[in-house]
CSV table of C-alpha atoms in Angstrom, one decimal:
chain,number,residue,atom,x,y,z
V,79,UNK,CA,11.9,27.8,18.9
V,80,UNK,CA,15.8,28.2,17.9
V,81,UNK,CA,17.0,31.5,19.7
V,82,UNK,CA,19.7,33.5,21.3
V,83,UNK,CA,18.3,35.2,24.3
V,84,UNK,CA,20.0,38.3,26.0
V,85,UNK,CA,19.2,40.0,29.4
V,86,UNK,CA,18.5,42.8,30.0
V,87,UNK,CA,17.3,44.1,26.8
V,88,UNK,CA,18.0,47.7,28.4
V,89,UNK,CA,19.9,49.1,31.1
V,90,UNK,CA,20.8,52.6,32.3
V,91,UNK,CA,23.4,52.4,35.2
V,92,UNK,CA,26.1,54.5,36.6
V,93,UNK,CA,30.3,54.7,35.9
V,94,UNK,CA,32.1,51.8,38.1
V,95,UNK,CA,29.0,49.7,38.9
V,96,UNK,CA,29.5,46.2,37.9
V,97,UNK,CA,27.1,44.6,35.4
V,98,UNK,CA,26.6,41.4,33.7
V,99,UNK,CA,24.7,40.9,30.5
V,100,UNK,CA,23.6,37.4,30.0
V,101,UNK,CA,23.3,35.4,26.8
V,102,UNK,CA,21.7,31.9,26.5
V,103,UNK,CA,21.2,29.7,23.2
V,104,UNK,CA,19.4,26.9,22.8
V,105,UNK,CA,20.8,25.4,19.6
V,106,UNK,CA,23.7,23.5,21.0
V,107,UNK,CA,26.0,25.9,19.2
V,108,UNK,CA,29.8,25.4,19.7
V,109,UNK,CA,30.7,29.4,19.0
V,110,UNK,CA,29.5,32.2,20.6
V,111,UNK,CA,30.4,36.0,20.3
V,112,UNK,CA,29.6,39.2,21.7
V,113,UNK,CA,29.5,42.5,19.4
V,114,UNK,CA,29.2,46.1,20.0
V,115,UNK,CA,27.4,48.3,17.6
V,116,UNK,CA,28.1,51.9,17.4
V,117,UNK,CA,27.0,54.8,15.0
V,118,UNK,CA,29.6,55.2,12.3
V,119,UNK,CA,31.6,52.3,13.4
V,120,UNK,CA,29.6,49.2,12.7
V,121,UNK,CA,29.7,45.9,14.5
V,122,UNK,CA,32.7,45.1,16.2
V,123,UNK,CA,33.5,41.9,18.1
V,124,UNK,CA,34.6,42.0,21.6
V,125,UNK,CA,35.2,38.4,22.7
V,126,UNK,CA,34.2,35.0,21.4
V,127,UNK,CA,34.2,31.5,22.4
V,128,UNK,CA,35.0,28.3,20.4
V,129,UNK,CA,33.6,25.9,22.9
V,130,UNK,CA,33.3,25.6,26.7
V,131,UNK,CA,36.1,26.9,28.9
V,132,UNK,CA,37.7,28.3,25.5
V,133,UNK,CA,37.6,32.2,24.9
V,134,UNK,CA,39.6,34.7,23.3
V,135,UNK,CA,39.6,38.2,22.5
V,136,UNK,CA,38.2,40.0,19.4
V,137,UNK,CA,38.9,43.6,18.2
V,138,UNK,CA,37.7,45.5,21.1
V,139,UNK,CA,38.0,43.6,24.2
V,140,UNK,CA,39.3,46.2,26.5
V,141,UNK,CA,37.1,47.0,29.9
V,142,UNK,CA,35.1,43.5,29.3
V,143,UNK,CA,35.5,40.0,30.6
V,144,UNK,CA,33.5,36.6,29.6
V,145,UNK,CA,33.3,33.2,30.6
V,146,UNK,CA,32.0,29.9,29.0
V,147,UNK,CA,31.3,27.5,32.0
V,148,UNK,CA,28.5,25.8,30.0
V,149,UNK,CA,27.9,25.5,26.2
V,150,UNK,CA,24.6,27.5,26.4
V,151,UNK,CA,25.8,30.5,28.2
V,152,UNK,CA,28.1,33.4,27.4
V,153,UNK,CA,27.7,36.1,29.9
V,154,UNK,CA,29.6,39.7,29.1
V,155,UNK,CA,30.7,41.3,32.3
V,156,UNK,CA,31.7,44.8,32.7
V,157,UNK,CA,33.7,44.9,35.9
V,158,UNK,CA,34.0,48.9,36.0
V,159,UNK,CA,31.8,50.3,33.4
V,160,UNK,CA,32.5,53.5,31.7
V,161,UNK,CA,30.5,56.1,29.5
V,162,UNK,CA,32.4,55.0,26.4
V,163,UNK,CA,30.9,51.5,26.7
V,164,UNK,CA,27.5,53.0,26.1
V,165,UNK,CA,26.7,51.1,23.0
V,166,UNK,CA,24.1,48.4,21.7
V,167,UNK,CA,25.5,44.9,22.3
V,168,UNK,CA,24.4,41.8,20.5
V,169,UNK,CA,25.3,38.2,21.4
V,170,UNK,CA,25.5,35.8,18.5
V,171,UNK,CA,26.2,32.0,18.1
V,172,UNK,CA,26.9,29.5,15.5
V,173,UNK,CA,27.2,25.6,15.1
V,174,UNK,CA,31.0,25.8,14.8
V,175,UNK,CA,33.4,28.8,14.4
V,176,UNK,CA,36.2,27.0,12.8
V,177,UNK,CA,33.7,26.0,9.9
V,178,UNK,CA,33.7,29.0,7.7
V,179,UNK,CA,30.3,28.3,6.3
V,180,UNK,CA,28.4,28.5,9.4
V,181,UNK,CA,26.2,31.8,9.8
V,182,UNK,CA,25.9,33.4,13.1
V,183,UNK,CA,22.5,34.0,14.6
V,184,UNK,CA,22.1,37.0,16.7
V,185,UNK,CA,20.2,37.8,20.1
V,186,UNK,CA,17.7,40.8,20.2
V,187,UNK,CA,20.4,43.1,21.7
V,188,UNK,CA,21.1,44.9,24.6
V,189,UNK,CA,20.8,48.7,24.8
V,190,UNK,CA,23.4,49.8,27.6
V,191,UNK,CA,23.6,53.3,28.7
V,192,UNK,CA,26.4,54.1,31.3
V,193,UNK,CA,26.3,57.6,32.9
P,1249,UNK,CA,43.6,44.0,9.0
P,1250,UNK,CA,40.8,42.7,7.4
P,1251,UNK,CA,38.3,45.3,5.9
P,1252,UNK,CA,34.9,45.1,4.6
P,1253,UNK,CA,33.7,48.2,2.7
P,1254,UNK,CA,30.1,49.3,1.7
P,1255,UNK,CA,28.6,52.5,0.6
P,1256,UNK,CA,26.7,53.8,3.4
P,1257,UNK,CA,24.0,55.4,1.7
P,1258,UNK,CA,21.3,56.3,1.7
P,1259,UNK,CA,20.6,54.2,-1.2
P,1260,UNK,CA,17.1,55.4,-2.5
P,1261,UNK,CA,15.0,52.9,-5.1
P,1262,UNK,CA,11.4,53.3,-6.2
P,1263,UNK,CA,9.1,50.6,-5.2
P,1264,UNK,CA,9.2,47.6,-7.4
P,1265,UNK,CA,12.7,48.3,-9.0
P,1266,UNK,CA,15.9,46.2,-8.3
P,1267,UNK,CA,18.1,47.5,-5.4
P,1268,UNK,CA,21.6,46.7,-5.9
P,1269,UNK,CA,24.0,46.7,-2.8
P,1270,UNK,CA,27.7,46.3,-3.1
P,1271,UNK,CA,30.5,45.1,-1.1
P,1272,UNK,CA,34.1,44.9,-1.2
P,1273,UNK,CA,36.7,43.0,1.2
P,1274,UNK,CA,40.4,43.0,1.8
P,1275,UNK,CA,41.3,39.3,3.0
P,1276,UNK,CA,41.7,37.2,-0.2
P,1277,UNK,CA,41.4,34.3,2.1
P,1278,UNK,CA,38.0,34.9,2.8
P,1279,UNK,CA,35.5,31.8,2.1
P,1280,UNK,CA,32.1,32.7,3.2
P,1281,UNK,CA,30.1,35.6,2.8
P,1282,UNK,CA,26.6,36.8,4.4
P,1283,UNK,CA,24.0,39.3,3.8
P,1284,UNK,CA,22.1,40.5,7.2
P,1285,UNK,CA,19.2,42.6,7.2
P,1286,UNK,CA,18.9,45.0,10.1
P,1287,UNK,CA,15.9,47.2,11.0
P,1288,UNK,CA,16.8,50.2,13.0
P,1289,UNK,CA,17.4,49.0,16.7
P,1290,UNK,CA,16.8,45.5,15.9
P,1291,UNK,CA,19.3,42.5,15.3
P,1292,UNK,CA,21.0,41.5,12.2
P,1293,UNK,CA,18.7,38.8,10.3
P,1294,UNK,CA,20.5,36.7,8.0
P,1295,UNK,CA,19.2,36.8,4.5
P,1296,UNK,CA,21.8,35.3,2.3
P,1297,UNK,CA,24.9,33.3,2.3
P,1298,UNK,CA,27.1,32.5,-0.6
P,1299,UNK,CA,30.5,30.5,-0.8
P,1300,UNK,CA,31.4,30.0,-4.4
P,1301,UNK,CA,31.7,32.4,-7.4
P,1302,UNK,CA,28.5,33.3,-9.4
P,1303,UNK,CA,25.1,33.9,-8.4
P,1304,UNK,CA,23.0,32.3,-5.7
P,1305,UNK,CA,19.1,33.2,-5.8
P,1306,UNK,CA,16.5,32.9,-3.0
P,1307,UNK,CA,13.2,34.4,-3.8
P,1308,UNK,CA,13.6,38.1,-4.5
P,1309,UNK,CA,17.0,38.1,-3.5
P,1310,UNK,CA,20.0,37.1,-5.4
P,1311,UNK,CA,23.7,37.2,-4.0
P,1312,UNK,CA,26.4,37.7,-6.5
P,1313,UNK,CA,30.3,36.7,-5.7
P,1314,UNK,CA,33.6,37.4,-7.4
P,1315,UNK,CA,36.3,36.2,-5.6
P,1316,UNK,CA,39.0,37.6,-8.2
P,1317,UNK,CA,37.7,41.0,-8.0
P,1318,UNK,CA,37.1,40.7,-4.0
P,1319,UNK,CA,33.4,41.7,-4.7
P,1320,UNK,CA,30.2,40.6,-3.5
P,1321,UNK,CA,26.7,42.0,-4.2
P,1322,UNK,CA,23.0,41.7,-3.3
P,1323,UNK,CA,20.1,42.1,-5.7
P,1324,UNK,CA,16.5,42.8,-4.3
P,1325,UNK,CA,14.0,42.4,-7.0
P,1326,UNK,CA,10.5,44.1,-7.0
P,1327,UNK,CA,11.7,46.0,-4.0
P,1328,UNK,CA,9.0,46.7,-1.3
P,1329,UNK,CA,8.7,49.3,1.6
P,1330,UNK,CA,9.3,46.6,3.9
P,1331,UNK,CA,13.0,46.1,2.3
P,1332,UNK,CA,13.7,49.5,3.6
P,1333,UNK,CA,16.6,48.8,6.2
P,1334,UNK,CA,20.4,48.6,6.9
P,1335,UNK,CA,22.0,45.6,4.9
P,1336,UNK,CA,25.4,44.3,6.4
P,1337,UNK,CA,27.8,42.6,4.4
P,1338,UNK,CA,29.7,40.1,6.3
P,1339,UNK,CA,33.0,38.1,5.5
P,1340,UNK,CA,34.5,35.1,7.2
P,1341,UNK,CA,38.1,34.1,6.7
P,1342,UNK,CA,38.8,30.6,5.6
P,1343,UNK,CA,38.0,27.5,7.7
P,1344,UNK,CA,40.1,26.3,10.6
P,1345,UNK,CA,40.6,29.8,12.1
P,1346,UNK,CA,39.0,31.2,14.9
P,1347,UNK,CA,37.8,34.4,13.5
P,1348,UNK,CA,34.6,35.6,13.9
P,1349,UNK,CA,32.5,37.6,11.0
P,1350,UNK,CA,34.0,41.0,9.9
P,1351,UNK,CA,31.2,43.3,9.3
P,1352,UNK,CA,30.9,46.2,6.8
P,1353,UNK,CA,29.3,49.3,8.2
P,1354,UNK,CA,26.2,48.7,6.3
P,1355,UNK,CA,24.2,50.3,3.4
P,1356,UNK,CA,21.1,52.0,4.5
P,1357,UNK,CA,18.5,51.3,1.8
P,1358,UNK,CA,15.2,53.3,1.5
P,1359,UNK,CA,12.5,52.0,-0.9
P,1360,UNK,CA,10.1,54.7,-1.9
P,1361,UNK,CA,6.4,53.8,-2.3
């Protein structure tokens, strides 16, 4: 089954404790992206990757890091989480980011709470 | 700054009626347009895509695009209670760019039994 898998689905942690949210897709997609979704603000892009070893900032990259060492995986890293990073996070992928007609497929989301 | 505007709602529609959802966008270079449905706490699910002016029908759903007016809409015929969700309009710029989708904030649709 074609899917984007995120882990964990839920996480409650404390300020400053490094955490990683994993994202894996089994569709051989080149393009992967991270979004956060907040009430009243909608979905905002954090980082994206056009292919292996190619990553770039989205609209709200501050406080986040990503890596793309393998095509299927695109982890989101919070080196020193803060309460304003409490949010619902989605990973998404598409066949090609450069081709405009490729829709993105979303993972089930990770609800992150930073205390 | 690329913007995608949607009326947040809630939009309340009787069961069996036509629900009409609207979206405007600011970037004239936009080429691809998507409608996603999102149930509360769940991930966005693609329901329609449209790339050229006019109408595109898929079952009970019809997407309409007018690039001159920078306007895209989604019609849901024979609305069902299960259609109650937030509908996100997403726009992508012309091919070759590395940009992701720009999302509207969504319209909350309520289908009243």
